[in-house]
Coordinates of C-alpha atoms in Angstrom, one line a residue:
X23 CA 16.0 -63.2 52.2
X24 CA 14.3 -62.0 48.5
X25 CA 10.9 -64.0 47.6
X26 CA 9.6 -64.1 44.2
X27 CA 6.0 -64.4 43.7
X28 CA 4.8 -64.7 40.1
X29 CA 0.1 -63.8 39.4
X30 CA -1.3 -65.1 36.8
X31 CA -4.1 -62.6 34.8
X32 CA -7.4 -63.5 33.7
X33 CA -9.2 -65.4 37.3
X34 CA -6.3 -64.5 39.3
X35 CA -5.9 -60.5 39.9
X36 CA -8.9 -59.5 37.5
X37 CA -12.6 -60.9 37.1
X38 CA -13.9 -61.0 33.3
X39 CA -14.9 -57.3 33.9
X40 CA -11.2 -57.0 34.6
X41 CA -12.5 -55.1 37.9
X42 CA -9.3 -55.4 40.5
X43 CA -10.1 -55.4 43.8
X44 CA -9.0 -53.3 45.7
X45 CA -7.1 -56.0 48.2
X46 CA -5.0 -56.6 45.2
X47 CA -3.8 -54.3 44.9
X48 CA -3.0 -53.0 48.5
X49 CA -1.5 -56.3 49.6
X50 CA 0.6 -56.5 46.4
X51 CA 1.7 -52.9 46.7
X52 CA 2.7 -53.9 50.6
X53 CA 4.6 -56.8 49.0
X54 CA 6.7 -54.8 47.1
X55 CA 6.9 -52.6 49.7
X56 CA 8.5 -55.3 51.6
X57 CA 11.7 -55.8 49.4
X58 CA 10.3 -59.1 47.7
X59 CA 9.6 -59.1 43.4
X60 CA 6.3 -59.0 42.0
X61 CA 5.9 -60.4 38.6
X62 CA 2.9 -60.4 36.4
X63 CA 2.9 -63.9 34.4
X64 CA -0.3 -64.4 32.1
X65 CA -0.8 -66.8 29.0
X66 CA -1.3 -63.4 27.1
X67 CA 1.1 -62.1 24.6
X68 CA 3.1 -58.8 25.7
X69 CA 1.1 -57.0 23.1
X70 CA -2.1 -57.9 25.0
X71 CA -1.1 -57.0 28.3
X72 CA -1.7 -53.2 28.1
X73 CA -3.8 -52.3 31.5
X74 CA -2.6 -49.2 32.8
X75 CA -4.7 -50.6 35.5
X76 CA -2.4 -53.1 36.4
X77 CA 0.7 -51.3 35.4
X78 CA -0.2 -48.7 38.2
X79 CA -0.1 -51.3 41.2
X80 CA 3.5 -51.8 40.2
X81 CA 4.7 -54.8 39.3
X82 CA 8.9 -55.9 38.5
X83 CA 8.5 -57.8 35.1
X84 CA 5.8 -60.0 33.1
X85 CA 6.1 -62.8 32.3
X86 CA 3.8 -63.6 28.7
X87 CA 2.6 -65.6 26.5
X88 CA 3.1 -68.5 28.4
X89 CA 6.6 -67.8 29.5
X90 CA 8.2 -67.8 25.1
X91 CA 8.1 -63.2 27.2
X92 CA 10.2 -62.7 29.9
X93 CA 10.2 -58.4 31.2
X94 CA 12.2 -56.1 33.7
X95 CA 12.0 -53.2 35.1
X96 CA 11.0 -52.5 31.0
X97 CA 14.3 -54.7 29.9
X98 CA 13.4 -58.0 27.5
X99 CA 15.8 -60.1 29.9
X100 CA 14.2 -63.3 26.7
X101 CA 11.9 -64.1 24.4
X102 CA 10.9 -67.2 22.0
X103 CA 10.0 -66.6 18.0
X104 CA 8.6 -69.1 16.0
X105 CA 10.5 -69.4 12.5
X106 CA 8.3 -68.6 9.8
X107 CA 8.3 -71.8 8.3
X108 CA 6.8 -73.1 11.1
X109 CA 3.9 -70.2 11.4
X110 CA 3.4 -71.7 7.8
X111 CA 2.9 -74.8 8.7
X112 CA 1.2 -74.5 11.7
X113 CA -1.2 -71.9 9.1
X114 CA -2.1 -74.8 6.5
X115 CA -2.8 -77.3 9.4
X116 CA -5.3 -74.8 11.5
X117 CA -6.6 -73.8 8.1
X118 CA -7.6 -77.7 7.8
X119 CA -9.0 -78.1 10.9
X120 CA -11.1 -74.5 10.7
X121 CA -10.0 -73.6 13.6
X122 CA -9.9 -70.1 13.7
X123 CA -6.8 -68.6 15.0
X124 CA -4.7 -66.0 16.1
X125 CA -1.4 -64.6 16.5
X126 CA 0.9 -63.0 19.0
X127 CA 3.8 -61.6 19.9
X128 CA 4.7 -58.6 21.4
X129 CA 3.3 -55.5 19.6
X130 CA 0.3 -57.2 17.5
X131 CA -2.0 -59.5 17.0
X132 CA -2.6 -60.7 14.0
X133 CA -6.4 -62.3 13.1
X134 CA -8.3 -63.0 9.8
X135 CA -11.4 -61.3 12.7
X136 CA -14.1 -62.4 9.9
X137 CA -13.0 -66.1 10.8
X138 CA -14.6 -65.5 14.5
X139 CA -18.5 -64.7 13.5
X140 CA -19.0 -61.2 15.8
X141 CA -17.1 -63.0 18.9
X142 CA -17.2 -60.0 21.7
X143 CA -13.3 -60.9 22.4
X144 CA -12.3 -59.8 18.9
X145 CA -14.4 -56.7 19.5
X146 CA -12.3 -56.4 22.7
X147 CA -9.0 -56.8 21.1
X148 CA -10.5 -54.2 18.3
X149 CA -10.6 -51.7 21.0
X150 CA -7.4 -52.8 23.1
X151 CA -4.7 -52.8 20.6
X152 CA -5.9 -50.7 17.2
X153 CA -4.1 -50.4 14.9
X154 CA -1.6 -53.5 16.6
X155 CA -4.5 -55.8 15.4
X156 CA -3.7 -57.3 12.5
X157 CA -5.0 -59.2 9.2
X158 CA -3.4 -62.5 9.2
X159 CA -2.7 -61.7 5.8
X160 CA -0.3 -58.6 6.3
X161 CA 1.8 -61.4 8.6
X162 CA 5.3 -61.6 6.6
X163 CA 8.7 -62.9 7.0
X164 CA 9.7 -59.9 8.5
X165 CA 6.4 -60.5 11.4
X166 CA 7.3 -62.4 15.2
X167 CA 5.1 -64.3 16.9
X168 CA 5.1 -65.8 20.4
X169 CA 2.4 -68.3 20.6
X170 CA -1.1 -68.8 19.1
X171 CA -4.2 -69.3 20.1
X172 CA -7.9 -70.9 18.2
X173 CA -10.5 -71.7 18.4
X174 CA -11.0 -76.1 19.0
X175 CA -14.2 -77.4 19.1
X176 CA -14.3 -80.5 21.7
X177 CA -14.4 -83.2 19.1
X178 CA -10.8 -82.2 17.9
X179 CA -9.1 -82.0 20.6
X180 CA -7.5 -86.1 19.9
X181 CA -6.7 -85.7 16.4
X182 CA -5.4 -82.2 16.9
X183 CA -2.7 -83.0 19.9
X184 CA -1.9 -86.3 17.3
X185 CA -1.0 -84.4 14.7
X186 CA 1.1 -81.6 16.4
X187 CA 2.5 -84.1 18.2
X188 CA 6.2 -83.0 20.6
X189 CA 7.1 -79.9 18.4
X190 CA 3.7 -77.8 20.2
X191 CA 1.8 -77.8 23.6
X192 CA -1.4 -77.4 23.5
X193 CA -2.9 -75.6 26.5
X194 CA -7.5 -76.9 25.8
X195 CA -9.4 -74.4 28.8
X196 CA -12.7 -75.3 29.8
X197 CA -14.3 -72.7 26.8
X198 CA -13.7 -73.8 22.9
X199 CA -10.3 -71.9 22.9
X200 CA -6.5 -73.7 23.3
X201 CA -3.8 -72.5 23.6
X202 CA -1.0 -73.2 21.1
X203 CA 2.9 -72.9 22.1
X204 CA 6.0 -73.5 21.2
X205 CA 7.3 -76.9 22.8
X206 CA 9.4 -77.0 26.1
X207 CA 7.5 -73.6 27.2
X208 CA 5.2 -72.8 29.7
X209 CA 4.7 -70.1 32.2
X210 CA 7.3 -72.8 34.5
X211 CA 10.2 -72.2 31.8
X212 CA 9.3 -68.6 32.2
X213 CA 9.3 -68.2 36.2
X214 CA 12.9 -70.3 35.6
X215 CA 14.6 -67.8 34.0
X216 CA 12.9 -64.8 35.2
X217 CA 14.3 -66.4 38.8
X218 CA 17.9 -66.9 37.3
X219 CA 18.4 -63.6 36.3
X220 CA 17.2 -62.5 39.6
X221 CA 19.3 -64.3 42.2
X222 CA 15.9 -66.0 43.0
X223 CA 16.1 -69.0 44.7
X224 CA 13.3 -71.9 44.2
X225 CA 12.8 -71.9 47.6
X226 CA 11.7 -68.1 47.6
X227 CA 8.9 -69.0 45.0
X228 CA 5.6 -68.9 45.4
X229 CA 2.6 -68.8 42.3
X230 CA -1.3 -67.8 42.3
X231 CA -3.1 -69.2 39.2
X232 CA -6.5 -69.7 38.3
X233 CA -7.0 -72.3 35.2
X234 CA -5.5 -74.7 32.5
X235 CA -2.6 -72.6 31.8
X236 CA -1.6 -72.3 35.4
X237 CA -0.2 -76.0 36.0
X238 CA 2.4 -75.6 35.0
X239 CA 3.8 -72.8 37.3
X240 CA 1.7 -74.4 40.1
X241 CA 3.5 -77.6 39.8
X242 CA 6.7 -76.1 39.8
X243 CA 6.7 -73.1 42.1
X244 CA 7.7 -73.5 45.6
X245 CA 4.8 -71.8 47.2
X246 CA 1.6 -72.4 45.2
X247 CA -1.6 -70.7 45.3
X248 CA -4.5 -71.3 44.2
X249 CA -7.7 -68.9 44.2
X250 CA -11.2 -70.0 45.1
X251 CA -12.3 -68.9 42.1
X252 CA -9.9 -71.6 40.9
X253 CA -11.4 -74.8 38.5
X254 CA -11.7 -77.9 40.7
X255 CA -8.8 -80.0 39.2
X256 CA -6.1 -76.5 39.5
X257 CA -8.1 -76.3 43.4
X258 CA -6.9 -80.1 44.2
X259 CA -3.2 -79.9 43.1
X260 CA -1.3 -76.9 45.0
X261 CA -0.1 -76.5 48.6
X262 CA -2.7 -73.6 50.1
X263 CA -6.3 -72.2 48.4
X264 CA -7.0 -69.2 49.0
X265 CA -10.1 -67.3 48.8
X266 CA -12.3 -66.4 45.7
X267 CA -10.3 -63.2 44.1
X268 CA -13.8 -61.1 45.1
X269 CA -13.1 -62.1 49.1
X270 CA -9.5 -60.7 49.0
X271 CA -7.6 -64.2 47.9
X272 CA -4.9 -62.4 47.1
X273 CA -4.4 -60.6 50.4
X274 CA -5.5 -63.3 52.1
X275 CA -2.5 -65.3 50.2
X276 CA -0.2 -63.3 50.8
X277 CA -0.7 -63.3 54.7
X278 CA -0.8 -67.2 54.4
X279 CA 2.9 -67.0 54.2
X280 CA 3.5 -63.9 55.9
X281 CA 4.7 -61.7 52.9
X282 CA 2.4 -58.6 54.2

């Protein structure tokens, strides 16, 4: 029976320097050789998942934007976009809270670069996206986005959460970053959509993750795996904790479940 395994990217497949362990590459390739599905499953929007090194490993599909985008063998099988009026309302709120933001879509990212005051991540986006990194002023009624990410200081977390209510999912990270996703969407919903499309039973689902935006997918799948380098809260709420990313974490996790 075919299994479906879903992998977070940052902190799971590669480290902070985007280095992918050789054992991770071999493990995922062996997984697929054994007839199972392997999916990228990331909070990143599809526009910012472009690494040749990642795709050279060989994946069957991509879940991006915290479940707002699902792709299988290069074909889009689901995409949630934020209505323009809702986006304009959200931008007004974030300006009120003085929170720099970038809007994330399948092809483009939109940001007021100057508001990030030389943040290295913006430099990384400029190098990776080139002309596909747009300014907020270029966002129009003909544009679209799947989700947003913003800088959010701790003192603003409570007021922002209260202000936005249940219409948006807010994912707060240890760094001063919040991912803002349409209500009802998460990596878990993306996994559900992919599995329904593939005909994979829930009992045959596995996920590897390490951080806050992995909570829902790790709670949803039948077999949840936290990287050894994962946040403590994540490690305490999974079925299995594998070794660190650079201690053959992916390989050991796949081996633990007999998938290699």
